[in-house]
XYZ file of C-alpha atoms in Angstrom:
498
model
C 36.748 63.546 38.399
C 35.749 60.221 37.493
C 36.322 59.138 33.264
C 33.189 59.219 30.850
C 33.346 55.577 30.903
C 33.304 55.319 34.671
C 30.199 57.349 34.303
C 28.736 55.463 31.316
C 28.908 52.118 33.517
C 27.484 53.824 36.564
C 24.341 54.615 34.642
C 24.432 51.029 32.975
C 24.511 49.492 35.983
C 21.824 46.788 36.886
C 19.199 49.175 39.729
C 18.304 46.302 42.092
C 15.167 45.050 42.545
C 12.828 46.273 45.185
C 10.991 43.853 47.333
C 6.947 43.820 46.566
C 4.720 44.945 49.386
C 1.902 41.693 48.370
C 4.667 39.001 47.515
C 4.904 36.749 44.686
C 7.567 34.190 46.140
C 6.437 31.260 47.876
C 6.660 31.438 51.643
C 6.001 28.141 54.104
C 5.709 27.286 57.451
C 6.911 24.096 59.589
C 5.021 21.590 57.959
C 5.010 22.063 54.215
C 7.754 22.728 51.867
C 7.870 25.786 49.919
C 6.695 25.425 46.384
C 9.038 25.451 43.529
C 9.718 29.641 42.117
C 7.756 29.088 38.951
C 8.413 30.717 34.847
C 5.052 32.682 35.772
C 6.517 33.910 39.553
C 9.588 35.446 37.233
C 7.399 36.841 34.913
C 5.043 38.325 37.962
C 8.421 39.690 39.406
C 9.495 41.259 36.363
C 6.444 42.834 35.750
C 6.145 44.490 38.632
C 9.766 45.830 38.580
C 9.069 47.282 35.344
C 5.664 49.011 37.141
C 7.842 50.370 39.833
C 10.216 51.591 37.290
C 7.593 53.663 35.606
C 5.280 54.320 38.070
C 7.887 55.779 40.218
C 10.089 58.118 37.251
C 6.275 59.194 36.550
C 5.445 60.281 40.098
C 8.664 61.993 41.195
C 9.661 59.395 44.105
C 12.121 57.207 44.793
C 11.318 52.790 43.454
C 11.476 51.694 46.820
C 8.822 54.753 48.477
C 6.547 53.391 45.424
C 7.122 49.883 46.384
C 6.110 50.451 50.375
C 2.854 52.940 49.281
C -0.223 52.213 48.337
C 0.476 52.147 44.924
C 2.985 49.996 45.430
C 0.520 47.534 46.433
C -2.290 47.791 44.157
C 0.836 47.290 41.585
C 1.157 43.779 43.076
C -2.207 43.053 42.702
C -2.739 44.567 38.804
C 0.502 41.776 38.157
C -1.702 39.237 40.008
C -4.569 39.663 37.245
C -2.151 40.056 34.527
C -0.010 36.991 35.176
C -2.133 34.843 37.035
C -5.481 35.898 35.823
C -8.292 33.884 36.819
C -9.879 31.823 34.259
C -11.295 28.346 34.260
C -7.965 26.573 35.332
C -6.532 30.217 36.332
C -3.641 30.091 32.885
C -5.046 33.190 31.349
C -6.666 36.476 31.703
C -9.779 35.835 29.406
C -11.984 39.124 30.201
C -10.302 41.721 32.827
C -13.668 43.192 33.477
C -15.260 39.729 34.964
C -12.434 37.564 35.165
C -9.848 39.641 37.234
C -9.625 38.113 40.788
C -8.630 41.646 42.481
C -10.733 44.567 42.167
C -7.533 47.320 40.901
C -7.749 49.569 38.343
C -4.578 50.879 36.351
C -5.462 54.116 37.991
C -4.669 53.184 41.752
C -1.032 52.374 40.691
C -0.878 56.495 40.112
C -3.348 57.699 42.779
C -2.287 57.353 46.303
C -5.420 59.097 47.451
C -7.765 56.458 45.302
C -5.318 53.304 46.077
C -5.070 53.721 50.025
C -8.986 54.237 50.026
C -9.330 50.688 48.151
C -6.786 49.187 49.777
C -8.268 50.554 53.615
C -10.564 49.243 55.756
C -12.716 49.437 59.180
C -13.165 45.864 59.977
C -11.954 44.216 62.877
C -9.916 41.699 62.373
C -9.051 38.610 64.490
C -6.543 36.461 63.274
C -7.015 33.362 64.827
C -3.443 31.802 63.919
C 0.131 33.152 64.448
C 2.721 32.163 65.535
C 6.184 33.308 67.354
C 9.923 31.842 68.474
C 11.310 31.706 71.397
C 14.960 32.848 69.061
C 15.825 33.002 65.838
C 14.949 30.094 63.405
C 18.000 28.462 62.879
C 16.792 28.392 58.843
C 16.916 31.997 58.527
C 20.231 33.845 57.151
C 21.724 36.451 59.567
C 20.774 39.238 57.426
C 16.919 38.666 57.882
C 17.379 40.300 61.299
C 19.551 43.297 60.132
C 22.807 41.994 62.655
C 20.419 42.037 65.639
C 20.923 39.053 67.770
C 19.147 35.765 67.777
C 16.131 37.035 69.414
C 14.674 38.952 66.461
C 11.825 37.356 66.614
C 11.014 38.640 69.976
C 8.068 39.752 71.311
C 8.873 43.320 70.029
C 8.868 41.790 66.544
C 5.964 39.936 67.183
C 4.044 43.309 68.139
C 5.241 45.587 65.639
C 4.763 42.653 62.959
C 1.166 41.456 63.869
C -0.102 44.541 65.571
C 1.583 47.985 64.271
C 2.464 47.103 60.871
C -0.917 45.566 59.541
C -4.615 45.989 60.648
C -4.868 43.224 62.978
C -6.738 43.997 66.374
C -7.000 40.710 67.608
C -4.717 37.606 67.525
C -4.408 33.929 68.532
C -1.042 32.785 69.112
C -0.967 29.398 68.746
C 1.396 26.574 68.836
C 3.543 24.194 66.393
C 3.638 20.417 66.359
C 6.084 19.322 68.923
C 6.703 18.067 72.463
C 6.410 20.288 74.846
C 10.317 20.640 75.422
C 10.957 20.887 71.571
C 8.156 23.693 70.975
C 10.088 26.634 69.685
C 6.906 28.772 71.967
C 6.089 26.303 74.728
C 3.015 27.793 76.188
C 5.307 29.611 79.513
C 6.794 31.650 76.710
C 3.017 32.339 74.963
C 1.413 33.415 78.310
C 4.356 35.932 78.679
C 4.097 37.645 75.457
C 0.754 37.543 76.023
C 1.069 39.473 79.351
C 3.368 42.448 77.170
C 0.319 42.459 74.686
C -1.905 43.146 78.117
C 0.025 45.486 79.192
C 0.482 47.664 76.189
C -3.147 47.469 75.184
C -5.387 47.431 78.120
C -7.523 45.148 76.337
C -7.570 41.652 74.878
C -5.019 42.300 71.703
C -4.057 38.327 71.693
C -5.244 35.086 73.541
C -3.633 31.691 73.357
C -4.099 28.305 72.774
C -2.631 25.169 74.797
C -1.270 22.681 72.804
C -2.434 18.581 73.725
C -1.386 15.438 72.183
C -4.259 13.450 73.646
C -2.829 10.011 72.052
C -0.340 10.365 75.067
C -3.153 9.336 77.485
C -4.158 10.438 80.931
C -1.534 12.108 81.827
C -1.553 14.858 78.957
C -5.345 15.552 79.728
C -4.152 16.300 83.323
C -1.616 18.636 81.872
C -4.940 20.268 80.309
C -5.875 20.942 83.298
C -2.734 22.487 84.787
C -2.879 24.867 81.718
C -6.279 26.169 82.579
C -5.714 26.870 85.998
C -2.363 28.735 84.844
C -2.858 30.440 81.841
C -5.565 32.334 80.529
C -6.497 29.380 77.550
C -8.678 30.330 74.946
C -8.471 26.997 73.039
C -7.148 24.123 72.497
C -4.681 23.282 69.341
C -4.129 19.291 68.433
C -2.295 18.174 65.257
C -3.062 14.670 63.528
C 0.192 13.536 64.796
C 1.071 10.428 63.072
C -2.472 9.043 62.744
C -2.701 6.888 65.826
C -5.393 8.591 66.931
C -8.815 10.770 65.968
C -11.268 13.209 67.258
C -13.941 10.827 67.034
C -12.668 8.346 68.721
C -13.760 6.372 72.206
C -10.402 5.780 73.618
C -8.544 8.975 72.430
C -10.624 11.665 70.970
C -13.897 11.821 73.228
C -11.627 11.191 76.309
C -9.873 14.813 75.477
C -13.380 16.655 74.270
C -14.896 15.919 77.706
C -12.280 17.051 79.336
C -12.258 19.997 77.329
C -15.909 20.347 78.319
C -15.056 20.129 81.997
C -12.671 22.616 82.007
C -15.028 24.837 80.082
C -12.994 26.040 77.327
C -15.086 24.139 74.738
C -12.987 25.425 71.545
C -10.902 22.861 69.568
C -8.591 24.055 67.122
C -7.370 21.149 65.023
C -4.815 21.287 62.389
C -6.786 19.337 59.304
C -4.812 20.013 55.920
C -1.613 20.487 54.682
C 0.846 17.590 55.938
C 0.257 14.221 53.713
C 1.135 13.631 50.285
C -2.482 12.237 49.814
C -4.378 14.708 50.890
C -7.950 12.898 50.725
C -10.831 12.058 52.279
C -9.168 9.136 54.110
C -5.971 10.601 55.114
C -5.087 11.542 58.597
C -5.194 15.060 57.815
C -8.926 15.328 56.678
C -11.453 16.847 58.483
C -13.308 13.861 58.754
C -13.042 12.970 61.765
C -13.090 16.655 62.755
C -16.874 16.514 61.613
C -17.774 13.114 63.026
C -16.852 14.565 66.312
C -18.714 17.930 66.230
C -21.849 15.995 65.382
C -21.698 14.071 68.116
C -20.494 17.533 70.795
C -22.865 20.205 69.305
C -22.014 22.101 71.929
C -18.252 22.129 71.255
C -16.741 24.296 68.609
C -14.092 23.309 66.112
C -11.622 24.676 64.257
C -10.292 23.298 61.100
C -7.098 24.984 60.686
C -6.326 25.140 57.286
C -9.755 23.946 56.017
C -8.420 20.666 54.694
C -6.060 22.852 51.952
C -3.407 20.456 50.650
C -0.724 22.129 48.618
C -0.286 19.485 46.195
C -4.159 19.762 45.309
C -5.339 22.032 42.913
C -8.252 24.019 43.862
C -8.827 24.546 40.433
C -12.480 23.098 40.241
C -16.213 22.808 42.211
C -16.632 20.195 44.995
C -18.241 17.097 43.206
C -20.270 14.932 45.023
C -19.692 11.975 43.613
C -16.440 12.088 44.391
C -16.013 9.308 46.965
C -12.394 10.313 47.799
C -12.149 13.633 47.134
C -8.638 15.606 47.903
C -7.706 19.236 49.390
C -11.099 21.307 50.304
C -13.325 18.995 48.702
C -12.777 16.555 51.744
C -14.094 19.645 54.259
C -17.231 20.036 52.213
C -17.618 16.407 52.030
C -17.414 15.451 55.832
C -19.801 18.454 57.169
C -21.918 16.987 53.983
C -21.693 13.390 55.187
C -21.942 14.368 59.000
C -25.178 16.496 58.432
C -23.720 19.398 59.945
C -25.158 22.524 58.209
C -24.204 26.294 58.119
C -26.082 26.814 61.311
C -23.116 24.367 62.937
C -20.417 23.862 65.173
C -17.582 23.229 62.399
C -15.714 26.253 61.009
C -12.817 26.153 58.336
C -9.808 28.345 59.233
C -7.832 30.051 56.427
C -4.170 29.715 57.903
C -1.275 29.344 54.985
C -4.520 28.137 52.486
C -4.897 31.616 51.485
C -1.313 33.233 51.789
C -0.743 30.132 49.154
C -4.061 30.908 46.961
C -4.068 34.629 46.639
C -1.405 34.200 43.906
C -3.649 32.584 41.653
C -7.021 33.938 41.870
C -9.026 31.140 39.804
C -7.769 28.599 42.845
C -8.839 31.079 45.355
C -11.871 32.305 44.081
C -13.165 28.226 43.901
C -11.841 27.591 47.121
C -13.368 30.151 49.180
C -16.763 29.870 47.164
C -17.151 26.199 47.897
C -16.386 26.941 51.720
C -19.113 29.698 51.580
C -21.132 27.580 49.709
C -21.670 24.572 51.678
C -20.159 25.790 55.056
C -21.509 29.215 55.239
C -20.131 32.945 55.467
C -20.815 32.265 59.315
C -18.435 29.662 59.567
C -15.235 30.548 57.958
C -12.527 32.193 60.341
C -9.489 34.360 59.440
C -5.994 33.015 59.890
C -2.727 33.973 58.573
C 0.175 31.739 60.114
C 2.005 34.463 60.635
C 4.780 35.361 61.415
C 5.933 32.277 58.898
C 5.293 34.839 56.038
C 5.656 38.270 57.655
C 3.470 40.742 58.601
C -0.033 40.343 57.914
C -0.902 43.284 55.919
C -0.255 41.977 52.647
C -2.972 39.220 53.445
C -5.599 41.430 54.528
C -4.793 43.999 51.583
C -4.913 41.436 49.117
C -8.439 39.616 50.562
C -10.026 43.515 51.338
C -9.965 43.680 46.895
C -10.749 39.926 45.678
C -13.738 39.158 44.205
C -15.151 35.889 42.949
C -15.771 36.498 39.531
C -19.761 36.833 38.323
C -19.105 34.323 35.996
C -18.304 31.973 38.168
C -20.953 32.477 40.999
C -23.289 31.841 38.009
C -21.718 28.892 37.004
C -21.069 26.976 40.459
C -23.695 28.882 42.803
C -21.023 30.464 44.493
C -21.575 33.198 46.597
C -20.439 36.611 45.662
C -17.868 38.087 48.524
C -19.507 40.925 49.512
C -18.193 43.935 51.974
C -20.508 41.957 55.085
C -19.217 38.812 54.346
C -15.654 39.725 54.153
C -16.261 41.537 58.021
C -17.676 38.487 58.955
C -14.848 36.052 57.685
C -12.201 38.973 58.951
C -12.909 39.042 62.776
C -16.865 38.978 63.328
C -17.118 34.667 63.296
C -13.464 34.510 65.242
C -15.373 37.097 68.155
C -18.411 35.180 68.328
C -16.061 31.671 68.823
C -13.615 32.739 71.101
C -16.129 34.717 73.296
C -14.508 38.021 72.371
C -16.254 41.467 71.679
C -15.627 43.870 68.768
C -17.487 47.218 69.821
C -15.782 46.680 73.832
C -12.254 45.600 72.344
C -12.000 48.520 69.884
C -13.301 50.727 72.692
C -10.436 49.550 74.801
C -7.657 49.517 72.046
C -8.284 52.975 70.329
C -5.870 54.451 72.266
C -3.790 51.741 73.884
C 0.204 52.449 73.369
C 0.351 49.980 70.319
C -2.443 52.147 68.697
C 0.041 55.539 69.723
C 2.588 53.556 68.383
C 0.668 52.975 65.043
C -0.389 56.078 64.242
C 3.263 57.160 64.971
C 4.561 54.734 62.376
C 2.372 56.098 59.997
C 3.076 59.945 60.557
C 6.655 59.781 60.995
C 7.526 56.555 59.693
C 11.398 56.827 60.953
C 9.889 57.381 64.553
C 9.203 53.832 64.954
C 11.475 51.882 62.204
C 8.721 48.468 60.851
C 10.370 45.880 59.340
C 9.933 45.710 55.562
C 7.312 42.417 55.517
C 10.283 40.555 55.579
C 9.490 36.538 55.795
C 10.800 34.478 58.777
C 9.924 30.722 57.591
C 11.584 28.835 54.819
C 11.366 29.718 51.644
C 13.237 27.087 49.684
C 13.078 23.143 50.270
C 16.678 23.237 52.112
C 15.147 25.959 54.410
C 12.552 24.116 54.956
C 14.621 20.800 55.768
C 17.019 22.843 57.782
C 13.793 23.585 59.850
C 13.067 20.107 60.231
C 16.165 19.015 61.737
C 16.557 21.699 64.054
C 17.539 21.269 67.663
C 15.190 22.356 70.495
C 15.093 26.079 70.749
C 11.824 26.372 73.108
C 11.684 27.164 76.525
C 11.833 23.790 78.799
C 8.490 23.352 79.965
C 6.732 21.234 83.365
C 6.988 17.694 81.397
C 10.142 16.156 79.275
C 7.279 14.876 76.488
């Protein structure tokens, strides 16, 4: 029989912490660092350990059940109003009635019944940016994958992640910036998880893009062309590289959109936004030249991935425009502005990482998805996740299913409100109508495709079909991050050593 004392210290001991279905901790992918775990992200984290605490005692289940229900999640996002609130520069809560950026009450965190029916939803939903690995990042600790071996992040992962553990029906695996031999997913190893997807489903769950660095000349556009004839392409992804070239360019950029054309898979997806420490209007990351070039190919779309987001930028304000120079979304609502392209266009702004990094504090998000639905439209904003840098998901399209932009606000700056037709559009309707795809015959085909069996069986006998825990697989501190940087090719080798 163990002492008194023994018993006295077992009780005292420290309960750990249990991990928060909608995180607060920062979470990056290849091309931005991490930002810094702030006072306010402590203060978010205790709060919502001292929820669980009482939430769970209360209800008569265990901390972590509480954390992984419902509940658990409408917890998350009652500590989002709390400690982020959004207000004018999103510091305090000023009126939780107008001003809270998530629509939770206190009740939900008690209700399973009221906080799954919030936190629910019958859109579809095509996420139009994830990502996979060919192995294991080399940044991530061994314990990430529970002792499996490198390939955790295999295209079981990659299913039960994107596909069984969140909403998602449809998904756009894209690529990373690299050479083809360094690209940790060259576009052999795409097609192939692709052709799992196929098989499981019976209808089209994911397409893919082809990555092209069309600074590299003739000989890449030719590569174009051996990618169409052997994999089913959806798009084409380009990066801004190291600004030696543009969209709207004679030599480079129009060279790649005809050929584009010719091929007829006239959707470019370019990365625009997060990678510069300027982050402005003139910067090799702004949509600029993004616009120039879909005024002068109407019948092209493209794809801003990230909708000119900068991470350094606060989205704390309206779009001015007098702003000559403006920084972060500003500079997408200025070049559709200066290129006359209206919300009947050809340019839509992609949501990748820019809202995974905004839902945290509501006053950014709420001003940086009512200026894009403002001057771009709600027809022209597409959902995006960059998953699996960040997990599963779920914790996106929970969070976005239960923000509002505040009245006050939308009376203030003319932004729209986000209501429930919007939000279908921005979660899958826009991505369809892009990438040729169709909700009613998709859904039809999926209902009862194995990953849909395999869904439902998750959810009825959760142990049946063990999901991971919306674990994170990119870096999560700056040496993470770094360690990403410098790490040695881990793709598949692919037809061409560039």
């Amino acid at each position: 029989m163990a002492a008194k004392g023994e018993n006295r210290a077992k009780k005292s001991r420290p309960v750990d912490p249990v991990q928060s279905p909608i995180t607060f901790r920062p979470c990056a992918n290849d091309e931005f660092h991490p930002f810094p775990y702030t006072e306010r992200d402590h203060r978010a984290e205790a709060m919502f350990q001292s929820l669980v605490d009482e939430k769970a005692s209360r209800l008569g289940i265990s901390r972590r059940a509480f954390a992984q229900s419902a509940c658990g999640s409408a917890a998350a996002l009652f500590v989002f109003n709390q400690v982020y609130g959004c207000s004018e520069h999103g510091q305090t809560l000023r009126d939780p009635t107008t001003d809270a950026g998530y629509d939770v009450s206190p009740a939900m965190m008690e209700d399973a019944a009221a906080a799954e029916d919030a936190l629910a939803g019958d859109e579809f939903i095509f996420d139009v940016q994830v990502h996979a690995a060919a192995s294991k990042p080399p940044w991530t600790p061994d314990d990430l994958c529970d002792g499996a071996p490198p390939g955790c992040i295999s295209p079981v992962t990659f299913i039960k992640e994107i596909f069984i553990a969140s909403d998602t029906d449809v998904a756009c695996l894209s690529g990373v910036p690299s050479s083809r031999s360094a690209d940790p997913l060259a576009i052999e190893a795409r097609a192939r998880i692709k052709e799992i997807v196929d098989r499981l489903s019976g209808g089209p769950r994911l397409v893919i893009h082809a990555n092209v660095r069309p600074n590299l000349g003739e000989a890449e556009l030719d590569l174009m062309e051996e990618d169409a004839r052997a994999f089913a392409v959806a798009a084409w992804k380009v990066y801004p590289s190291d600004g030696s070239w543009a969209l709207d360019s004679d030599e480079v950029g129009q060279p790649f959109i005809e050929r584009a054309r010719k091929l007829g898979i006239k959707v470019i997806a370019a990365h625009r936004g997060i990678s510069s420490d300027a982050g402005r209007y003139d910067d090799v990351s702004s949509p600029r030249d993004l616009a120039a070039a879909a005024k002068a190919n109407p019948d092209i779309a493209f794809l801003a991935y990230h909708a000119g987001w900068e991470g350094r930028i606060q989205e704390d304000h309206p779009f001015d425009p007098r702003e000559a120079n403006p920084a972060g979304i500003d500079r997408m609502v200025k070049a559709v502005l200066d290129h006359g392209i209206d919300k009947n266009g050809n340019v839509y702004a992609e949501l990748g990482s820019t809202w995974r990094n905004l839902m945290a504090s509501p006053s950014q998000a709420a001003h940086a998805l009512g200026k894009l639905l403002k001057y771009l439209g709600p027809d022209r904003i597409v959902w995006g996740t960059d998953c699996l840098f960040t997990g599963s998901p779920q914790e996106q399209i929970e969070a976005f299913r239960r923000f509002q932009i505040p009245e006050a606000m939308q009376e203030t700056y003319g932004y729209p409100a986000l209501t429930d037709e919007i939000r279908r559009k921005i979660f899958g309707l826009n991505a369809a109508r892009v990438y040729g795809v169709t909700p009613g015959r998709v859904l039809q085909h999926i209902k009862a495709d194995d990953i849909s069996r395999d869904k439902l069986a998750a959810k009825l006998d959760p142990g049946a079909l063990p999901l991971p825990r919306r674990k994170h697989y990119g870096p999560r501190t700056r040496r993470e991050f770094f360690a990403l940087r410098e790490r040695p090719s881990r793709g598949i080798p692919s037809r061409s050593p560039t």
